[in-house]
Amino acid sequence: MRRALELAQEAGDGTRPNPRVGAILVKGGRCVGAGFHRGAGQPHAEAIAIQKAGASARGADFYVTMEPCSSHGRTPPCTGAIRRAGVKRVIYGSSDVDPRNAARSERILQQAGIRVVRGVLKRECDELNEDYFHWTRTQQPWVILKLAMTLDGSLAVPGRRWITGPQARAEVQRIRVTNWEPGRLAPVDRAILRVALWEMKFAEDVPPIAALNEAIEVAKALSTEESGRFVNGVLDKARGSLGRPERTITRAQT
């Protein structure tokens, strides 16, 4: 299940509004098929793993981070594919909260003679899709408040640049990267580069090239063609201000 979680995390935010899901088929102590869901309308993790396993899926154990879907949306229900593949046992972590699927798969699979085990690494699997669970239950945005504050309630300390340390600031950047909406890519590119350039100028614990290259890698993964041109324009200016050879800074691709 931990390996299935790692696979699910590879999708990042590309799955929205669907959850991040990883799936692994195990037979005779070895993995015979694995996959993760990449985005709405694309094959689900279970279907990918079954396709990769082929005939080896028959009699295998299926580890899935979330309860397999049992309704027909943009893709067919995973419960049908699991039954046809001849899987012996399904083990999943999170229960789906979508009313179209919630608690249905266990009944469907058990009726087909497939053993079902639920709640394995449930906490880790639930944490992976906190935003999905929140939106599905409430139909309200998933909001994260970023706040640095001392124990006595101060937002700044005279004579100090930072309240938090390097690890906390790195975690903030990770949260930013993993919670951007695809529909706001151009503003995101601007935010990425502004943060990177600011770190290059003021943060002695962040190497300038490391800060810039990390921001560029994110921008390359998320940029639209229009915003990619903006990224390259800023890089040209940054390169000049750094006085570094061009080869030391990776250019974003449009």
mmCIF file of C-alpha atoms in Angstrom:
data_model
loop_
_atom_site.group_PDB
_atom_site.id
_atom_site.type_symbol
_atom_site.label_atom_id
_atom_site.label_comp_id
_atom_site.label_asym_id
_atom_site.label_seq_id
_atom_site.Cartn_x
_atom_site.Cartn_y
_atom_site.Cartn_z
ATOM 1 C CA MET A 1 0.000 0.000 0.000
ATOM 2 C CA ARG A 2 2.880 2.381 0.656
ATOM 3 C CA ARG A 3 4.078 1.864 -2.895
ATOM 4 C CA ALA A 4 0.546 2.554 -4.156
ATOM 5 C CA LEU A 5 0.596 5.816 -2.183
ATOM 6 C CA GLU A 6 3.879 6.792 -3.814
ATOM 7 C CA LEU A 7 2.353 6.159 -7.238
ATOM 8 C CA ALA A 8 -0.729 8.233 -6.406
ATOM 9 C CA GLN A 9 1.456 11.172 -5.385
ATOM 10 C CA GLU A 10 3.088 11.216 -8.819
ATOM 11 C CA ALA A 11 -0.109 12.647 -10.308
ATOM 12 C CA GLY A 12 0.191 15.868 -8.312
ATOM 13 C CA ASP A 13 -2.784 18.166 -8.904
ATOM 14 C CA GLY A 14 -3.457 16.911 -12.404
ATOM 15 C CA THR A 15 -6.315 14.676 -11.276
ATOM 16 C CA ARG A 16 -8.628 17.449 -10.052
ATOM 17 C CA PRO A 17 -11.556 17.303 -9.556
ATOM 18 C CA ASN A 18 -10.887 13.563 -9.206
ATOM 19 C CA PRO A 19 -8.885 12.109 -6.305
ATOM 20 C CA ARG A 20 -5.276 10.939 -6.528
ATOM 21 C CA VAL A 21 -5.260 7.145 -6.665
ATOM 22 C CA GLY A 22 -2.528 4.538 -6.981
ATOM 23 C CA ALA A 23 -3.045 0.807 -7.537
ATOM 24 C CA ILE A 24 -0.793 -2.263 -7.460
ATOM 25 C CA LEU A 25 -1.556 -5.907 -8.329
ATOM 26 C CA VAL A 26 0.513 -8.410 -6.353
ATOM 27 C CA LYS A 27 0.754 -12.125 -7.123
ATOM 28 C CA GLY A 28 3.172 -14.630 -5.690
ATOM 29 C CA GLY A 29 4.910 -11.887 -3.729
ATOM 30 C CA ARG A 30 5.720 -9.698 -6.721
ATOM 31 C CA CYS A 31 4.105 -6.778 -8.502
ATOM 32 C CA VAL A 32 2.457 -7.845 -11.772
ATOM 33 C CA GLY A 33 0.791 -4.521 -12.583
ATOM 34 C CA ALA A 34 0.720 -0.960 -11.276
ATOM 35 C CA GLY A 35 -0.685 2.416 -12.213
ATOM 36 C CA PHE A 36 -1.986 5.775 -11.063
ATOM 37 C CA HIS A 37 -4.773 8.066 -12.217
ATOM 38 C CA ARG A 38 -3.426 11.030 -14.202
ATOM 39 C CA GLY A 39 -6.505 13.163 -14.760
ATOM 40 C CA ALA A 40 -10.246 13.423 -15.249
ATOM 41 C CA GLY A 41 -11.399 11.459 -18.281
ATOM 42 C CA GLN A 42 -8.239 9.345 -18.352
ATOM 43 C CA PRO A 43 -8.053 5.685 -17.259
ATOM 44 C CA HIS A 44 -8.299 5.067 -13.532
ATOM 45 C CA ALA A 45 -5.412 3.568 -11.598
ATOM 46 C CA GLU A 46 -7.133 0.188 -11.330
ATOM 47 C CA ALA A 47 -7.742 -0.058 -15.077
ATOM 48 C CA ILE A 48 -4.110 0.806 -15.849
ATOM 49 C CA ALA A 49 -2.776 -1.786 -13.405
ATOM 50 C CA ILE A 50 -5.094 -4.482 -14.785
ATOM 51 C CA GLN A 51 -4.098 -3.675 -18.367
ATOM 52 C CA LYS A 52 -0.407 -3.937 -17.485
ATOM 53 C CA ALA A 53 -0.887 -7.203 -15.594
ATOM 54 C CA GLY A 54 -2.877 -8.916 -18.346
ATOM 55 C CA ALA A 55 -3.648 -12.538 -17.518
ATOM 56 C CA SER A 56 -1.476 -12.314 -14.403
ATOM 57 C CA ALA A 57 -4.220 -10.293 -12.687
ATOM 58 C CA ARG A 58 -6.283 -13.464 -12.194
ATOM 59 C CA GLY A 59 -5.932 -14.627 -8.597
ATOM 60 C CA ALA A 60 -3.899 -11.562 -7.572
ATOM 61 C CA ASP A 61 -4.292 -9.204 -4.609
ATOM 62 C CA PHE A 62 -5.208 -5.630 -5.554
ATOM 63 C CA TYR A 63 -3.882 -2.779 -3.376
ATOM 64 C CA VAL A 64 -5.677 0.506 -4.080
ATOM 65 C CA THR A 65 -5.349 3.761 -2.127
ATOM 66 C CA MET A 66 -9.079 4.531 -2.483
ATOM 67 C CA GLU A 67 -12.245 2.478 -2.733
ATOM 68 C CA PRO A 68 -12.683 1.510 -6.410
ATOM 69 C CA CYS A 69 -15.401 3.431 -8.223
ATOM 70 C CA SER A 70 -18.648 1.645 -9.034
ATOM 71 C CA SER A 71 -20.398 4.248 -11.199
ATOM 72 C CA HIS A 72 -20.060 5.086 -14.885
ATOM 73 C CA GLY A 73 -18.797 8.627 -15.436
ATOM 74 C CA ARG A 74 -16.286 9.573 -18.114
ATOM 75 C CA THR A 75 -14.824 6.094 -17.743
ATOM 76 C CA PRO A 76 -16.430 2.704 -16.926
ATOM 77 C CA PRO A 77 -16.648 1.566 -13.281
ATOM 78 C CA CYS A 78 -13.513 -0.030 -11.894
ATOM 79 C CA THR A 79 -15.529 -2.694 -10.072
ATOM 80 C CA GLY A 80 -16.484 -4.173 -13.438
ATOM 81 C CA ALA A 81 -12.869 -4.322 -14.609
ATOM 82 C CA ILE A 82 -11.806 -5.916 -11.323
ATOM 83 C CA ARG A 83 -14.463 -8.612 -11.597
ATOM 84 C CA ARG A 84 -13.593 -9.413 -15.210
ATOM 85 C CA ALA A 85 -9.887 -9.615 -14.373
ATOM 86 C CA GLY A 86 -10.495 -12.364 -11.804
ATOM 87 C CA VAL A 87 -8.804 -10.581 -8.905
ATOM 88 C CA LYS A 88 -8.877 -12.630 -5.699
ATOM 89 C CA ARG A 89 -8.783 -9.855 -3.086
ATOM 90 C CA VAL A 90 -9.079 -6.060 -3.016
ATOM 91 C CA ILE A 91 -7.377 -4.055 -0.257
ATOM 92 C CA TYR A 92 -8.024 -0.318 -0.144
ATOM 93 C CA GLY A 93 -7.200 2.586 2.176
ATOM 94 C CA SER A 94 -9.720 5.433 1.912
ATOM 95 C CA SER A 95 -13.465 5.069 1.562
ATOM 96 C CA ASP A 96 -14.889 7.226 -1.206
ATOM 97 C CA VAL A 97 -17.250 9.994 -0.058
ATOM 98 C CA ASP A 98 -18.808 10.512 -3.490
ATOM 99 C CA PRO A 99 -22.411 9.320 -3.013
ATOM 100 C CA ARG A 100 -22.272 7.614 -6.419
ATOM 101 C CA ASN A 101 -19.573 5.256 -5.129
ATOM 102 C CA ALA A 102 -19.544 5.372 -1.321
ATOM 103 C CA ALA A 103 -19.729 1.878 0.217
ATOM 104 C CA ARG A 104 -21.023 0.333 -3.022
ATOM 105 C CA SER A 105 -17.868 -1.348 -4.299
ATOM 106 C CA GLU A 106 -17.488 -3.684 -1.312
ATOM 107 C CA ARG A 107 -20.958 -5.084 -1.835
ATOM 108 C CA ILE A 108 -20.493 -5.442 -5.604
ATOM 109 C CA LEU A 109 -17.128 -7.157 -5.284
ATOM 110 C CA GLN A 110 -18.196 -9.482 -2.486
ATOM 111 C CA GLN A 111 -21.181 -10.581 -4.548
ATOM 112 C CA ALA A 112 -18.672 -11.597 -7.215
ATOM 113 C CA GLY A 113 -16.746 -13.696 -4.680
ATOM 114 C CA ILE A 114 -13.922 -11.202 -4.210
ATOM 115 C CA ARG A 115 -12.679 -10.642 -0.676
ATOM 116 C CA VAL A 116 -12.479 -6.984 0.382
ATOM 117 C CA VAL A 117 -10.285 -5.451 3.091
ATOM 118 C CA ARG A 118 -10.709 -1.731 3.799
ATOM 119 C CA GLY A 119 -8.909 0.855 5.924
ATOM 120 C CA VAL A 120 -5.291 -0.202 5.311
ATOM 121 C CA LEU A 121 -3.071 2.879 5.909
ATOM 122 C CA LYS A 122 -6.307 4.834 6.036
ATOM 123 C CA ARG A 123 -4.824 7.938 7.634
ATOM 124 C CA GLU A 124 -2.099 8.261 5.002
ATOM 125 C CA CYS A 125 -4.553 7.601 2.187
ATOM 126 C CA ASP A 126 -7.039 10.140 3.570
ATOM 127 C CA GLU A 127 -4.350 12.811 3.917
ATOM 128 C CA LEU A 128 -3.424 12.331 0.269
ATOM 129 C CA ASN A 129 -6.869 13.582 -0.809
ATOM 130 C CA GLU A 130 -7.885 16.079 1.872
ATOM 131 C CA ASP A 131 -8.864 18.624 -0.772
ATOM 132 C CA TYR A 132 -10.984 16.093 -2.682
ATOM 133 C CA PHE A 133 -12.816 14.975 0.447
ATOM 134 C CA HIS A 134 -13.491 18.556 1.510
ATOM 135 C CA TRP A 135 -14.837 19.634 -1.877
ATOM 136 C CA THR A 136 -16.952 16.491 -2.358
ATOM 137 C CA ARG A 137 -18.562 16.784 1.077
ATOM 138 C CA THR A 138 -19.117 20.541 1.181
ATOM 139 C CA GLN A 139 -18.827 21.880 -2.392
ATOM 140 C CA GLN A 140 -16.660 24.628 -0.892
ATOM 141 C CA PRO A 141 -13.082 25.607 -1.795
ATOM 142 C CA TRP A 142 -10.146 23.981 -0.033
ATOM 143 C CA VAL A 143 -8.295 26.854 1.659
ATOM 144 C CA ILE A 144 -4.867 26.767 3.311
ATOM 145 C CA LEU A 145 -3.772 29.616 5.584
ATOM 146 C CA LYS A 146 -0.036 30.299 5.619
ATOM 147 C CA LEU A 147 0.960 32.176 8.749
ATOM 148 C CA ALA A 148 4.296 32.597 10.535
ATOM 149 C CA MET A 149 3.786 33.668 14.168
ATOM 150 C CA THR A 150 5.774 33.560 17.383
ATOM 151 C CA LEU A 151 4.484 31.852 20.522
ATOM 152 C CA ASP A 152 3.450 35.229 21.954
ATOM 153 C CA GLY A 153 1.454 36.140 18.842
ATOM 154 C CA SER A 154 3.890 38.396 16.967
ATOM 155 C CA LEU A 155 4.075 38.379 13.164
ATOM 156 C CA ALA A 156 7.512 39.990 13.122
ATOM 157 C CA VAL A 157 10.511 40.102 15.435
ATOM 158 C CA PRO A 158 12.631 43.301 15.584
ATOM 159 C CA GLY A 159 16.122 42.689 14.282
ATOM 160 C CA ARG A 160 15.264 39.344 12.707
ATOM 161 C CA ARG A 161 14.473 38.635 9.080
ATOM 162 C CA TRP A 162 12.797 35.277 9.675
ATOM 163 C CA ILE A 163 10.418 33.849 12.246
ATOM 164 C CA THR A 164 10.547 30.379 10.715
ATOM 165 C CA GLY A 165 13.571 28.292 9.723
ATOM 166 C CA PRO A 166 14.709 26.836 6.379
ATOM 167 C CA GLN A 167 12.633 23.657 6.771
ATOM 168 C CA ALA A 168 9.412 25.581 7.354
ATOM 169 C CA ARG A 169 10.061 27.868 4.394
ATOM 170 C CA ALA A 170 10.774 24.866 2.168
ATOM 171 C CA GLU A 171 7.496 23.302 3.287
ATOM 172 C CA VAL A 172 5.659 26.503 2.325
ATOM 173 C CA GLN A 173 7.060 26.251 -1.207
ATOM 174 C CA ARG A 174 5.996 22.592 -1.392
ATOM 175 C CA ILE A 175 2.460 23.502 -0.333
ATOM 176 C CA ARG A 176 2.323 26.255 -2.937
ATOM 177 C CA VAL A 177 3.453 23.906 -5.686
ATOM 178 C CA THR A 178 0.947 21.191 -4.780
ATOM 179 C CA ASN A 179 -2.086 23.434 -4.415
ATOM 180 C CA TRP A 180 -2.178 25.565 -7.555
ATOM 181 C CA GLU A 181 -5.165 25.333 -9.868
ATOM 182 C CA PRO A 182 -4.425 24.671 -13.572
ATOM 183 C CA GLY A 183 -6.739 27.517 -14.562
ATOM 184 C CA ARG A 184 -4.420 30.100 -12.954
ATOM 185 C CA LEU A 185 -1.120 29.111 -14.561
ATOM 186 C CA ALA A 186 -0.020 32.536 -15.793
ATOM 187 C CA PRO A 187 -0.371 34.216 -12.354
ATOM 188 C CA VAL A 188 1.313 31.181 -10.836
ATOM 189 C CA ASP A 189 4.354 31.593 -13.073
ATOM 190 C CA ARG A 190 4.695 35.171 -11.890
ATOM 191 C CA ALA A 191 4.472 34.064 -8.266
ATOM 192 C CA ILE A 192 7.044 31.300 -8.805
ATOM 193 C CA LEU A 193 9.610 33.611 -10.276
ATOM 194 C CA ARG A 194 9.029 36.482 -7.885
ATOM 195 C CA VAL A 195 9.594 34.156 -4.938
ATOM 196 C CA ALA A 196 12.731 32.718 -6.560
ATOM 197 C CA LEU A 197 14.202 36.121 -7.390
ATOM 198 C CA TRP A 198 13.387 37.402 -3.913
ATOM 199 C CA GLU A 199 15.161 34.412 -2.355
ATOM 200 C CA MET A 200 18.157 34.985 -4.611
ATOM 201 C CA LYS A 201 18.440 38.563 -3.352
ATOM 202 C CA PHE A 202 17.702 38.210 0.347
ATOM 203 C CA ALA A 203 17.937 34.593 1.562
ATOM 204 C CA GLU A 204 21.481 33.668 2.483
ATOM 205 C CA ASP A 205 20.473 30.031 3.146
ATOM 206 C CA VAL A 206 19.123 29.484 -0.409
ATOM 207 C CA PRO A 207 21.767 29.293 -3.179
ATOM 208 C CA PRO A 208 20.668 31.651 -5.983
ATOM 209 C CA ILE A 209 20.966 29.121 -8.794
ATOM 210 C CA ALA A 210 19.176 26.462 -6.749
ATOM 211 C CA ALA A 211 16.300 28.824 -6.016
ATOM 212 C CA LEU A 212 15.932 29.881 -9.632
ATOM 213 C CA ASN A 213 16.284 26.418 -11.145
ATOM 214 C CA GLU A 214 13.761 24.948 -8.718
ATOM 215 C CA ALA A 215 11.263 27.637 -9.679
ATOM 216 C CA ILE A 216 11.920 27.050 -13.371
ATOM 217 C CA GLU A 217 11.317 23.319 -13.086
ATOM 218 C CA VAL A 218 7.903 24.026 -11.593
ATOM 219 C CA ALA A 219 7.176 26.626 -14.259
ATOM 220 C CA LYS A 220 8.174 24.212 -17.040
ATOM 221 C CA ALA A 221 5.733 21.646 -15.708
ATOM 222 C CA LEU A 222 2.839 24.084 -15.371
ATOM 223 C CA SER A 223 3.344 26.824 -17.949
ATOM 224 C CA THR A 224 1.076 27.617 -20.838
ATOM 225 C CA GLU A 225 2.728 28.881 -24.018
ATOM 226 C CA GLU A 226 1.840 32.480 -23.161
ATOM 227 C CA SER A 227 3.153 32.353 -19.620
ATOM 228 C CA GLY A 228 6.212 30.427 -20.756
ATOM 229 C CA ARG A 229 7.291 33.458 -22.769
ATOM 230 C CA PHE A 230 7.004 35.523 -19.591
ATOM 231 C CA VAL A 231 9.160 33.007 -17.731
ATOM 232 C CA ASN A 232 11.926 33.187 -20.316
ATOM 233 C CA GLY A 233 11.833 36.986 -20.272
ATOM 234 C CA VAL A 234 12.399 37.043 -16.517
ATOM 235 C CA LEU A 235 15.179 34.476 -16.814
ATOM 236 C CA ASP A 236 17.041 36.655 -19.285
ATOM 237 C CA LYS A 237 16.925 39.548 -16.817
ATOM 238 C CA ALA A 238 17.897 37.309 -13.893
ATOM 239 C CA ARG A 239 20.814 35.876 -15.833
ATOM 240 C CA GLY A 240 22.136 39.349 -16.488
ATOM 241 C CA SER A 241 21.795 40.450 -12.875
ATOM 242 C CA LEU A 242 23.547 37.319 -11.624
ATOM 243 C CA GLY A 243 26.391 37.617 -14.083
ATOM 244 C CA ARG A 244 26.361 33.843 -14.478
ATOM 245 C CA PRO A 245 27.126 31.860 -17.651
ATOM 246 C CA GLU A 246 23.963 30.922 -19.548
ATOM 247 C CA ARG A 247 24.589 27.209 -19.130
ATOM 248 C CA THR A 248 24.172 27.428 -15.342
ATOM 249 C CA ILE A 249 20.495 28.290 -15.596
ATOM 250 C CA THR A 250 17.949 25.983 -17.206
ATOM 251 C CA ARG A 251 15.593 27.785 -19.565
ATOM 252 C CA ALA A 252 11.880 27.138 -19.368
ATOM 253 C CA GLN A 253 10.334 25.703 -22.497
ATOM 254 C CA THR A 254 7.332 27.293 -24.231
#
